[in-house]
PDB file of C-alpha atoms and ligand atoms in Angstrom:
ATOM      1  CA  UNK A   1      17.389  -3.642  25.942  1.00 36.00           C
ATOM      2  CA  UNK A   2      16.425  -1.878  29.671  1.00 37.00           C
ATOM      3  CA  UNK A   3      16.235   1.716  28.092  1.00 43.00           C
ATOM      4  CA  UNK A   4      13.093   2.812  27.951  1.00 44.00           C
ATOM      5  CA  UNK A   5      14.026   6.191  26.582  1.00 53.00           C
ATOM      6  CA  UNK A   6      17.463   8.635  26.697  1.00 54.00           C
ATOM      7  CA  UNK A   7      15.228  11.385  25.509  1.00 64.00           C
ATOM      8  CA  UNK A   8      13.265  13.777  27.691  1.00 71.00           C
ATOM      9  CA  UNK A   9      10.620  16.241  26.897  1.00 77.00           C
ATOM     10  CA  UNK A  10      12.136  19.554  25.091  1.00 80.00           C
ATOM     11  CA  UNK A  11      11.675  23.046  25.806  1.00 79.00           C
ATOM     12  CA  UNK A  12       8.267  24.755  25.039  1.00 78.00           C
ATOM     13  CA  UNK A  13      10.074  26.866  22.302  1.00 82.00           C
ATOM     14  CA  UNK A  14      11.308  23.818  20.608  1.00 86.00           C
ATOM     15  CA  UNK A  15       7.869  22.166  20.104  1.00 89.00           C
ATOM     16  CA  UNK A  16       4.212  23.917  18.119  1.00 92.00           C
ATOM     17  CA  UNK A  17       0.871  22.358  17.702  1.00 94.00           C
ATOM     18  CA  UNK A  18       0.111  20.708  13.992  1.00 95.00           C
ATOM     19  CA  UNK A  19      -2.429  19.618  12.639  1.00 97.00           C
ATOM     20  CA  UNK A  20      -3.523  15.565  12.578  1.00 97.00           C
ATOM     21  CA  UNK A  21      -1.351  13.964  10.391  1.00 96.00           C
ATOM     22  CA  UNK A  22      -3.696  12.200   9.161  1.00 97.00           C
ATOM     23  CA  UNK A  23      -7.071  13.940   8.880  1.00 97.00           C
ATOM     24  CA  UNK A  24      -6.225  17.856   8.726  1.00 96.00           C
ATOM     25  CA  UNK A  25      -8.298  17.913  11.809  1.00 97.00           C
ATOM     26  CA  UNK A  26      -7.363  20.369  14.595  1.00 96.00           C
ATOM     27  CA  UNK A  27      -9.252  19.443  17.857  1.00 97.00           C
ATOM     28  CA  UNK A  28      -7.690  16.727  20.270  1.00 97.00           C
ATOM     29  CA  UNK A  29      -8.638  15.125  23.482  1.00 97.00           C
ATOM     30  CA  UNK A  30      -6.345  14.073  26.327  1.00 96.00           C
ATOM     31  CA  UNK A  31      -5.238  10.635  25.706  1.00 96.00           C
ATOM     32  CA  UNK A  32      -2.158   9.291  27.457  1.00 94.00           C
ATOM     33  CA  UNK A  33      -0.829  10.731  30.427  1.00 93.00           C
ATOM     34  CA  UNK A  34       2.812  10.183  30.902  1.00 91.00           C
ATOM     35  CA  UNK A  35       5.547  11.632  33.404  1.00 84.00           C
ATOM     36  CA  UNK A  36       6.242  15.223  31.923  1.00 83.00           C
ATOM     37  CA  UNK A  37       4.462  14.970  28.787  1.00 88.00           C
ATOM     38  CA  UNK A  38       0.792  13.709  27.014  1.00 90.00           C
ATOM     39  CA  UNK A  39      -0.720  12.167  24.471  1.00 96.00           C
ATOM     40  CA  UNK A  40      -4.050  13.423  22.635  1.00 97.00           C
ATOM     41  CA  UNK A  41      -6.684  11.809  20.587  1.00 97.00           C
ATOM     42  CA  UNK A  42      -7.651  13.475  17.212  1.00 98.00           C
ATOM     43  CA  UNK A  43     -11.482  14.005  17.661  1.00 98.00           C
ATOM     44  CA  UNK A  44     -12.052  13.219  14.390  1.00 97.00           C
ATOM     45  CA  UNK A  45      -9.868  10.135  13.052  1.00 97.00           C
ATOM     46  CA  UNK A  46      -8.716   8.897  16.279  1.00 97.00           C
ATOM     47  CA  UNK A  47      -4.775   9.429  15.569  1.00 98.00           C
ATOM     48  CA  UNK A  48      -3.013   9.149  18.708  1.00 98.00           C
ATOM     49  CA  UNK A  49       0.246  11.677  18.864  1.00 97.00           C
ATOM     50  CA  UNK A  50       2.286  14.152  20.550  1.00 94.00           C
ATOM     51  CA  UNK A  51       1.032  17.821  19.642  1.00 94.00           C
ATOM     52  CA  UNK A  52       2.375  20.392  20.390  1.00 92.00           C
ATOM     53  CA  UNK A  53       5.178  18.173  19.124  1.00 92.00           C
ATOM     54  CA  UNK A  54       9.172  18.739  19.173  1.00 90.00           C
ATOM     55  CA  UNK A  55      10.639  20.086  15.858  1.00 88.00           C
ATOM     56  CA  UNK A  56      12.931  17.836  13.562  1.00 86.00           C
ATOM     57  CA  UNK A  57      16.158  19.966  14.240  1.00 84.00           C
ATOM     58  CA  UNK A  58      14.843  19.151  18.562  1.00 83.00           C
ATOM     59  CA  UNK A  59      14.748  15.323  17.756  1.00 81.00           C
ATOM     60  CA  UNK A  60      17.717  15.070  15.160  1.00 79.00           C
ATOM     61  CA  UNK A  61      20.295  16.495  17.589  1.00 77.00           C
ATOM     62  CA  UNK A  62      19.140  13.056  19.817  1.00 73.00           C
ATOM     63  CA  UNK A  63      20.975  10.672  17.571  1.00 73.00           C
ATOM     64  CA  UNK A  64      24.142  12.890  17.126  1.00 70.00           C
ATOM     65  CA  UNK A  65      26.815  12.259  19.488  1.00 62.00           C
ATOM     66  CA  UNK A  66      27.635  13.800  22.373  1.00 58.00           C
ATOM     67  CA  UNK A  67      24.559  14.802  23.119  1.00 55.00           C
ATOM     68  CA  UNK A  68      24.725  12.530  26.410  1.00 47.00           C
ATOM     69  CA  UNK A  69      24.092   8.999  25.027  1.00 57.00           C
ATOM     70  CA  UNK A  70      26.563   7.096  22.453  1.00 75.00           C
ATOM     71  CA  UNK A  71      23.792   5.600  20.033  1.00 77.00           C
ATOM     72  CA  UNK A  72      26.071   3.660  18.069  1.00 84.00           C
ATOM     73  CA  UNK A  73      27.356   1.902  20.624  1.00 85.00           C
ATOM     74  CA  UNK A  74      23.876   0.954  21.960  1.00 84.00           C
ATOM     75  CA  UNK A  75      23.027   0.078  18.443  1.00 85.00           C
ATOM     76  CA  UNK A  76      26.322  -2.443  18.091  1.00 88.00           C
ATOM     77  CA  UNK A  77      25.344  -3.733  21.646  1.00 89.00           C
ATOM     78  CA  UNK A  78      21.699  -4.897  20.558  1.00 88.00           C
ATOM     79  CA  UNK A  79      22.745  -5.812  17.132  1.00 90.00           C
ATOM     80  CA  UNK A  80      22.058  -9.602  16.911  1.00 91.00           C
ATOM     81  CA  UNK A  81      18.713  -8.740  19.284  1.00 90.00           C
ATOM     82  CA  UNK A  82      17.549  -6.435  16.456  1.00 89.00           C
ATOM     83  CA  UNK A  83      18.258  -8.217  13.717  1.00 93.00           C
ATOM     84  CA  UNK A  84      17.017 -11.737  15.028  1.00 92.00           C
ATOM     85  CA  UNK A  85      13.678  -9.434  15.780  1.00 89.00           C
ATOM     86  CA  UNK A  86      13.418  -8.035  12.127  1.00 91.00           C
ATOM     87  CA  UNK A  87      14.019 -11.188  10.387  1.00 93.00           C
ATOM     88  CA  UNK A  88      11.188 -13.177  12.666  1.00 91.00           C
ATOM     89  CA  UNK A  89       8.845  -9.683  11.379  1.00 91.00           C
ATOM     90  CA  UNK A  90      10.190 -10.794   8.421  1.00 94.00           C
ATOM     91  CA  UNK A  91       8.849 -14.085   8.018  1.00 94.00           C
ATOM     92  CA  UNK A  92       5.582 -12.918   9.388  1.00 91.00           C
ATOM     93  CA  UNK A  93       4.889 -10.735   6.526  1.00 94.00           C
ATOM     94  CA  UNK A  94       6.191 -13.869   3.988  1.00 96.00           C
ATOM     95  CA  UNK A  95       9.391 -12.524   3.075  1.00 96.00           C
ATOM     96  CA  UNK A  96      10.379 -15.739   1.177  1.00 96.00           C
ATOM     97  CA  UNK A  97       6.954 -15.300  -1.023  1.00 96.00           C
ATOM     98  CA  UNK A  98       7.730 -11.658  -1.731  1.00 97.00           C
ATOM     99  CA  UNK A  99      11.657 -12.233  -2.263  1.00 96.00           C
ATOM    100  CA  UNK A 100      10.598 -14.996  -4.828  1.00 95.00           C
ATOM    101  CA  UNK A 101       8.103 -12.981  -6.701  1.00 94.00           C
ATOM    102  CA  UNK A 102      10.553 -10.120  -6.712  1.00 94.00           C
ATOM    103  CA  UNK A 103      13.371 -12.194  -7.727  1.00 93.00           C
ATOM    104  CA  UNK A 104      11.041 -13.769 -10.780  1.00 92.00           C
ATOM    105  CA  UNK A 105      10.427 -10.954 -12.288  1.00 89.00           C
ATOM    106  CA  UNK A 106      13.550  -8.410 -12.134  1.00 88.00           C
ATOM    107  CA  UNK A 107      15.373 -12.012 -13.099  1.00 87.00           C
ATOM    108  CA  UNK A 108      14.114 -11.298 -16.404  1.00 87.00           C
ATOM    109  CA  UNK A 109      15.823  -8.117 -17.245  1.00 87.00           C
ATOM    110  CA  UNK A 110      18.668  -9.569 -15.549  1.00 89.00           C
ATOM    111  CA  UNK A 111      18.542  -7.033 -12.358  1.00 92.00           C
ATOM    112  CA  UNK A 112      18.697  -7.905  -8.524  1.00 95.00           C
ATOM    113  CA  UNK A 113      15.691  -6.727  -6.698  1.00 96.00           C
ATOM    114  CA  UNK A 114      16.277  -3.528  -5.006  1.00 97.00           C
ATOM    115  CA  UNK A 115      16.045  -2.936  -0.853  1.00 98.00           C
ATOM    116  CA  UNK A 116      15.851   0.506   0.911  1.00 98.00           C
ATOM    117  CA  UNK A 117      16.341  -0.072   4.656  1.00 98.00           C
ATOM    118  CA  UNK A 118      15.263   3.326   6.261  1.00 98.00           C
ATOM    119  CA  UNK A 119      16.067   3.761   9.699  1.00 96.00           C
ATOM    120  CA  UNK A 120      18.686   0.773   8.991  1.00 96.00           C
ATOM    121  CA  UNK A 121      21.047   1.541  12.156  1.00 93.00           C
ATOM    122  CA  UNK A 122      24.001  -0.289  11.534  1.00 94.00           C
ATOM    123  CA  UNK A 123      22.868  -1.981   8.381  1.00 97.00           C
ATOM    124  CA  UNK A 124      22.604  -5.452   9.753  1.00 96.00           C
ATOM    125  CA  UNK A 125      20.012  -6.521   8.082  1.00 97.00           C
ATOM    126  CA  UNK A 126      21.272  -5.134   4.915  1.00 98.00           C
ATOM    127  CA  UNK A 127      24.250  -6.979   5.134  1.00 97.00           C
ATOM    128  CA  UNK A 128      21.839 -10.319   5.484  1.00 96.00           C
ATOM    129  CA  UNK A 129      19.707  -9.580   2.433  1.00 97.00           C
ATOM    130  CA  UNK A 130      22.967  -7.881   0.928  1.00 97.00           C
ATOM    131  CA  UNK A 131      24.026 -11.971   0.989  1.00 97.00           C
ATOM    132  CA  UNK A 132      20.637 -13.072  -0.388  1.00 94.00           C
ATOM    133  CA  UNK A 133      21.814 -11.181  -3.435  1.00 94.00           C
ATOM    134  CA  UNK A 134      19.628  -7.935  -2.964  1.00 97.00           C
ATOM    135  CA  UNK A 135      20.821  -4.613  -3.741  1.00 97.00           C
ATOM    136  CA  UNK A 136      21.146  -2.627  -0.445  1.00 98.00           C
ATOM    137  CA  UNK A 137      20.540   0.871   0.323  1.00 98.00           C
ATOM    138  CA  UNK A 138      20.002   2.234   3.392  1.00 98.00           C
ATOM    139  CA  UNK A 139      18.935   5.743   5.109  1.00 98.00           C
ATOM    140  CA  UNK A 140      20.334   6.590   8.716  1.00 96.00           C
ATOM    141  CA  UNK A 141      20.407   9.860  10.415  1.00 93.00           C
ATOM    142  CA  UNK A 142      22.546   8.678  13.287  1.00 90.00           C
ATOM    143  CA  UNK A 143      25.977   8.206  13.595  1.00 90.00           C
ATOM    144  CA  UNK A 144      25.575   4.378  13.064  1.00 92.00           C
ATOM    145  CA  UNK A 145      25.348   5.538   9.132  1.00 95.00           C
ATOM    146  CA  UNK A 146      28.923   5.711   8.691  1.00 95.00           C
ATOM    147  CA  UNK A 147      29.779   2.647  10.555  1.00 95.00           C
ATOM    148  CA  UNK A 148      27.276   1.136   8.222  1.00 96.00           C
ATOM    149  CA  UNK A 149      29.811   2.291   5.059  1.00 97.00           C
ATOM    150  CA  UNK A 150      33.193   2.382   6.723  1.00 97.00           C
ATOM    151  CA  UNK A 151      32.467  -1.541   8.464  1.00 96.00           C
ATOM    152  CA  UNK A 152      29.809  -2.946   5.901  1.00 97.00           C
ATOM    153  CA  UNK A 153      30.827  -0.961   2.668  1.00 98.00           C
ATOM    154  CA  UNK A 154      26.935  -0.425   2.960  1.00 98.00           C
ATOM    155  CA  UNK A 155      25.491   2.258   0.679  1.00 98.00           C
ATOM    156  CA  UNK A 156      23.647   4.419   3.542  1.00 98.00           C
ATOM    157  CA  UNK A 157      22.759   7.854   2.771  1.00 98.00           C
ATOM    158  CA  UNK A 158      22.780  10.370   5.832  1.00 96.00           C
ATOM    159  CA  UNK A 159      19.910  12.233   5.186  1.00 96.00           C
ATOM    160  CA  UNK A 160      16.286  11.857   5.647  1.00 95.00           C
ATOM    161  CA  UNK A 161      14.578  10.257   3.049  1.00 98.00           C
ATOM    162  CA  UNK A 162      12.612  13.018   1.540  1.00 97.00           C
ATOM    163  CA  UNK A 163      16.327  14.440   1.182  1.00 97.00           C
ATOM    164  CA  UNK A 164      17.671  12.261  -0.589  1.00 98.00           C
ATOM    165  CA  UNK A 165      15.378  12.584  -3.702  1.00 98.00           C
ATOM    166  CA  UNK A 166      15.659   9.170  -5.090  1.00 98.00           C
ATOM    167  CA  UNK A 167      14.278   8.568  -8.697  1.00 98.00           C
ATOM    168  CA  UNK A 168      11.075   7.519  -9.167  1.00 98.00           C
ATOM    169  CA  UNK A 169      10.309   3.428  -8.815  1.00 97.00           C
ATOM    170  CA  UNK A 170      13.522   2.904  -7.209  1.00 98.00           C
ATOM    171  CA  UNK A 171      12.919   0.282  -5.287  1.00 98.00           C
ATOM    172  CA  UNK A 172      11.285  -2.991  -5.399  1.00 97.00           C
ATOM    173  CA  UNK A 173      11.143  -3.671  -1.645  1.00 98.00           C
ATOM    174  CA  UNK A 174      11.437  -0.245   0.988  1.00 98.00           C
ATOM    175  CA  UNK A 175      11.247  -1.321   4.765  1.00 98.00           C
ATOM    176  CA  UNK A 176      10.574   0.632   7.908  1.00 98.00           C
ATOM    177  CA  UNK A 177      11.201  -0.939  11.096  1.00 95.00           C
ATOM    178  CA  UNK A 178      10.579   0.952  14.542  1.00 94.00           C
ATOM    179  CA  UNK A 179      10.836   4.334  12.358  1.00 96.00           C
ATOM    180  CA  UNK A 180       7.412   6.253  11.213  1.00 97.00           C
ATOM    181  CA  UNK A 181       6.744   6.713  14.770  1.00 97.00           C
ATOM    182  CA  UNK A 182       9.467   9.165  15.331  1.00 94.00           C
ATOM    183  CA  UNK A 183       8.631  11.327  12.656  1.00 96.00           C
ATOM    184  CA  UNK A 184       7.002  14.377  12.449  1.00 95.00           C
ATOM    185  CA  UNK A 185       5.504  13.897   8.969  1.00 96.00           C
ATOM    186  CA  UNK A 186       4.573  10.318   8.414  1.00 98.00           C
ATOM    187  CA  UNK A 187       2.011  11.671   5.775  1.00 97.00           C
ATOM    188  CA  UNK A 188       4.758  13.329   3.758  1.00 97.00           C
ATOM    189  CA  UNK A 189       6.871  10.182   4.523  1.00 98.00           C
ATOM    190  CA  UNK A 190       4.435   7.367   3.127  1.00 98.00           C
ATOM    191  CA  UNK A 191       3.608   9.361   0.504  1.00 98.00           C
ATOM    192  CA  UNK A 192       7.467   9.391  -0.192  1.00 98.00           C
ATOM    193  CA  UNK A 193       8.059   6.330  -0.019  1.00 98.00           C
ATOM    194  CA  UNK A 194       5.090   5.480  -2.540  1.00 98.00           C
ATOM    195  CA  UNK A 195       6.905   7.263  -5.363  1.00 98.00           C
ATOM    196  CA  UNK A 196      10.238   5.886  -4.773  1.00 98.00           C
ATOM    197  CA  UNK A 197       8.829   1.889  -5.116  1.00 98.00           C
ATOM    198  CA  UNK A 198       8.188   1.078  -8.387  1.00 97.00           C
ATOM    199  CA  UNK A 199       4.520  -0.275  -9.438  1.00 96.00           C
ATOM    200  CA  UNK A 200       3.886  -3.781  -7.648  1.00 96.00           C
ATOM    201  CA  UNK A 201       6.471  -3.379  -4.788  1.00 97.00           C
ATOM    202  CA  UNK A 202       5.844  -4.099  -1.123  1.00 98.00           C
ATOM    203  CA  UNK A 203       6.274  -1.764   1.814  1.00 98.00           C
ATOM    204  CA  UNK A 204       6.867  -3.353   5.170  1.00 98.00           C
ATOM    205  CA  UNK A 205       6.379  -0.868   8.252  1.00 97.00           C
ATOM    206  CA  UNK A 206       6.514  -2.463  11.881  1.00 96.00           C
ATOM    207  CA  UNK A 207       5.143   0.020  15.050  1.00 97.00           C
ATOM    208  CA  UNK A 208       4.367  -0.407  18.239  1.00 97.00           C
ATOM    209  CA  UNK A 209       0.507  -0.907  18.415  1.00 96.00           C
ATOM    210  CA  UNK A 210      -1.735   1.467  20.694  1.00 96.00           C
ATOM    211  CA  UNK A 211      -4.850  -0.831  20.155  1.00 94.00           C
ATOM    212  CA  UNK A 212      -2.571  -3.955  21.749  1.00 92.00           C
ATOM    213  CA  UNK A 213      -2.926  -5.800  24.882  1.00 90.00           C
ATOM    214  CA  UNK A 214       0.176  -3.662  26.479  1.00 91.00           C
ATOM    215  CA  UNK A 215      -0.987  -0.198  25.614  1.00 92.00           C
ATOM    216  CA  UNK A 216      -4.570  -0.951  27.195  1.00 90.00           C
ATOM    217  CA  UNK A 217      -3.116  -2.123  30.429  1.00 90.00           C
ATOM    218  CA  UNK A 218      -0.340  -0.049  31.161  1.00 90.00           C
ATOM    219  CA  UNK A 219      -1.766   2.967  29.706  1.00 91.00           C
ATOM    220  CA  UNK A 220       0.713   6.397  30.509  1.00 92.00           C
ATOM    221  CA  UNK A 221       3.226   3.365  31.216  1.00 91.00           C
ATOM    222  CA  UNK A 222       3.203   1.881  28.752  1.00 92.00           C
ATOM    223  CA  UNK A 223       6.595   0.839  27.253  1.00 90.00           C
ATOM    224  CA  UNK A 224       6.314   2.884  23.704  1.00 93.00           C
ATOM    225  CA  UNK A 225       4.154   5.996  25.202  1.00 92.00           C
ATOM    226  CA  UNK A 226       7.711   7.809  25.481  1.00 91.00           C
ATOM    227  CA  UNK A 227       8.931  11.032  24.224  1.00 89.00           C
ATOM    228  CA  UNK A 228      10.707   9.909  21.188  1.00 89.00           C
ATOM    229  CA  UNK A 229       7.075   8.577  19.489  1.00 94.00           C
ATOM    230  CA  UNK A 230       5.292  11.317  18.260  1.00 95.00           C
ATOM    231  CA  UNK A 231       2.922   8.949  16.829  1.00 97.00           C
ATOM    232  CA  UNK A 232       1.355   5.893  18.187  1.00 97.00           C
ATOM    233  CA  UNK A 233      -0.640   4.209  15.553  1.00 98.00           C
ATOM    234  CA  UNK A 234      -3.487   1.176  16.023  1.00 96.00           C
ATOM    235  CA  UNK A 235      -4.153  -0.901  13.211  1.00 95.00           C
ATOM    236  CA  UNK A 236      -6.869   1.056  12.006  1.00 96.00           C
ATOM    237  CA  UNK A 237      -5.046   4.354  11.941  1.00 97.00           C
ATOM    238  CA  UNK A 238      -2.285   3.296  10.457  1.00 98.00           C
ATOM    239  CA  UNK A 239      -4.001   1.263   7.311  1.00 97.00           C
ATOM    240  CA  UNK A 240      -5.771   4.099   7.050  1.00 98.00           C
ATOM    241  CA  UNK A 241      -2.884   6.377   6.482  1.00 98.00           C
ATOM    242  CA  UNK A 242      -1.314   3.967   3.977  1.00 98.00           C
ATOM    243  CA  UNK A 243      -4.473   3.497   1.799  1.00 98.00           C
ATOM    244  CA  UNK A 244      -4.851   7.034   1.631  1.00 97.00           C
ATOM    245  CA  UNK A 245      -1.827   7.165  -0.015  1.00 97.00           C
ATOM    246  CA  UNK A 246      -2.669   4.749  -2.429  1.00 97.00           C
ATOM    247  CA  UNK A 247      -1.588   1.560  -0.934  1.00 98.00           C
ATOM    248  CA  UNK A 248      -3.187  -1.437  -0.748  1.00 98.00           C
ATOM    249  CA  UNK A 249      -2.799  -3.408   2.528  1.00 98.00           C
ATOM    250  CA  UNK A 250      -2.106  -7.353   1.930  1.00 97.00           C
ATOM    251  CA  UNK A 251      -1.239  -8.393   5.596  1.00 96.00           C
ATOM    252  CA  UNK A 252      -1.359  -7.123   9.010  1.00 95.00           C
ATOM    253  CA  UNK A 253       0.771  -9.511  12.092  1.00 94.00           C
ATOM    254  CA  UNK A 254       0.315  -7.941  15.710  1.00 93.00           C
ATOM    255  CA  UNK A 255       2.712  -9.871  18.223  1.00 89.00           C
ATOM    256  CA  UNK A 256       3.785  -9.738  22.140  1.00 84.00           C
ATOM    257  CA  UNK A 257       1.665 -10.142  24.609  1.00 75.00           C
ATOM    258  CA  UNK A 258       3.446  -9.098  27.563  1.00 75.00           C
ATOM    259  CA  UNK A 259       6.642  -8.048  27.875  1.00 73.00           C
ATOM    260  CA  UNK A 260       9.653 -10.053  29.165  1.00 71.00           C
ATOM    261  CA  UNK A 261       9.448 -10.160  33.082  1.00 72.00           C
ATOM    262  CA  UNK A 262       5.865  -8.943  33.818  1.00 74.00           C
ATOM    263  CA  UNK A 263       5.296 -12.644  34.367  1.00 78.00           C
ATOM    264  CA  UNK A 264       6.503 -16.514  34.573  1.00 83.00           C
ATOM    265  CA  UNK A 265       7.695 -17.561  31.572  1.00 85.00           C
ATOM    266  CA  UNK A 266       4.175 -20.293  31.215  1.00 84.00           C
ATOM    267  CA  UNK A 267       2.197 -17.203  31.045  1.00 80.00           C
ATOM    268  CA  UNK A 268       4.095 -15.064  28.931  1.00 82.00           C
ATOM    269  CA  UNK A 269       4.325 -17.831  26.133  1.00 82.00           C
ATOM    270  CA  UNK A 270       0.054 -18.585  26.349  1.00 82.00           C
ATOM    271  CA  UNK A 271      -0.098 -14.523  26.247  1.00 79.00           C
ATOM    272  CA  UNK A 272       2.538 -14.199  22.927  1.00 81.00           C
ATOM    273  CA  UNK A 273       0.392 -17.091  21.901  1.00 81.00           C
ATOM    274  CA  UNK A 274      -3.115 -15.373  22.085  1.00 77.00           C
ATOM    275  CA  UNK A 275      -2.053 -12.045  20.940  1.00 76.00           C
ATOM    276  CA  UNK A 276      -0.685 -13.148  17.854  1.00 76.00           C
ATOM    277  CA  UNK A 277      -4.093 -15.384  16.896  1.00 74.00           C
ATOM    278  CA  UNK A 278      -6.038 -12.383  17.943  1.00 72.00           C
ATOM    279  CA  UNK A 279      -4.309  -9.139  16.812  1.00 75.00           C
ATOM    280  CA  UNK A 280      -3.873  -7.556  19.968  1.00 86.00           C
ATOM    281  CA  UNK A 281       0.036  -8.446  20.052  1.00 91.00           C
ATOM    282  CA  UNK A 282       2.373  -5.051  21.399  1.00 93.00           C
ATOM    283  CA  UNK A 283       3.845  -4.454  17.837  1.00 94.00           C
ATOM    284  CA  UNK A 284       2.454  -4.849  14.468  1.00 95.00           C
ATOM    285  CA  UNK A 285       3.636  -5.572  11.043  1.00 96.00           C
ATOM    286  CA  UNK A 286       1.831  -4.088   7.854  1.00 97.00           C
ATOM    287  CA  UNK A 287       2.780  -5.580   4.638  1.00 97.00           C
ATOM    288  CA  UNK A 288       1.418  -3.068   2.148  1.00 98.00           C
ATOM    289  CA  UNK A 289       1.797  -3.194  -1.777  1.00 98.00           C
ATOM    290  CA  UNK A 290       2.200  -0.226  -4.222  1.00 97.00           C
ATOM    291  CA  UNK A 291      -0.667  -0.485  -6.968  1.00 88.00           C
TER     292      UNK A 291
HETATM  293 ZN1   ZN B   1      -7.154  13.129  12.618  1.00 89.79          ZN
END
């Protein structure tokens, strides 16, 4: 997991300014200073993002192939990485409590509680909660989604999510790993994602976290200030953009302290340790739940 990024800035007609996702607002400070591209601060809510920022039709030609990088194949290579990642994030936001309550109730009407993996790669994970005896669906835009059907039998849907227009209360469970970052609507996107869990389900959405340890240090070089996050949410901005949508937040885990090889392996571990207690950890988890 070396690459930082296969993605470089696009051309100026390829990108326009927008306003902040998350307050309207249109006035933005410098913010993050990176090689060939920036970061700015909405004045007013404090959203970090890219702005002028690439269109979707720019960033969805990334994942296809041969646009210089094979995805898929970097996907398959960092499979079990991934997926031993997600399920630790997993545990953090007490999986087995919200699997059980789930499980309780659609037990009654004799159902199997109902996953949506979007952003699911090569549907590892699926496959995993696929064997807990959930019912899987998945939404990929790369060419890992029909791997994910042809290998797995996986339902993944090649679209977007708004796209797909799933029913209403679809889902019990809808998770988000490494994802709302890239997009150039996250309002749009949580908002989605509200309507398509039905009434007492749980959203889990893991980012990397600009108010960490990492971010503050390394600044411009920071590992996730790269051109594929148009977004880079802190805790605050983030919760704030779910409960605006009508979510209310039940858990938020922050963890990493410093990132493999920055230092011996004594220091690293008291660092992991600390951010974790304190909420300053590189990535965070938020475990929201759909009134
Ligand atoms: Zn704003």
């Amino acid at each position: 997991m070396t690459i930082k990024t296969w993605s470089t800035p696009v051309a100026p007609e390829e990108s326009r300014p927008v306003p902040c996702a998350l307050c309207g607002g249109e006035h933005f400070k410098p913010h993050l200073n990176c090689e060939g591209f920036a970061f700015v601060r909405c004045a007013r809510c404090g959203l970090v993002q890219m702005n002028p920022q690439p269109l979707f039709k720019a960033i969805a030609s990334r994942y296809q192939e041969g646009h210089g990088n094979d995805y898929l194949s970097y996907e398959l290579a960092n499979e079990a990485g991934f997926l031993r990642l997600q399920e630790l994030a997993l545990r953090d936001a007490g999986f087995d409590e919200i699997e059980g309550a789930l499980k309780n109730r659609t037990a009654q009407t004799g159902q199997q509680p109902r996953v949506l993996d979007i952003g699911c790669a090569t549907g590892a994970l699926l496959v995993s909660l696929r064997d807990r005896l959930w019912a899987c669906t998945g939404v990929e835009i790369s060419p890992s989604a029909e791997y994910a059907r042809r290998e797995r039998g996986l339902d993944v849907r090649s679209l977007p999510l708004e796209e797909n227009h799933f029913p209403d209360s679809s889902f019990d469970l809808v998770l988000a790993s490494h994802l709302i970052e890239h997009l150039n609507n996250p309002a749009d996107f949580v908002k989605e994602v509200y309507r398509v869990l039905a009434p007492g389900g749980y959203f889990l959405v893991t980012t990397p976290n600009i108010s960490g340890f990492q971010a503050r240090l390394f600044k411009g070089r920071w590992r996730s200030a790269i051109f594929d996050h148009l977004y880079l949410f802190s805790v605050k901005t983030l919760s704030a953009l779910l409960t605006e949508k009508g979510f209310a937040i039940e858990r938020v885990r922050t963890w990493g302290g410093l990132a493999a090889g920055t230092a011996p392996a004594t220091v690293k571990r008291i660092a992991d340790r600390a951010a974790k207690k304190f909420g300053f950890g590189d990535v965070m988890l938020i475990r929201a739940r759909r009134n």
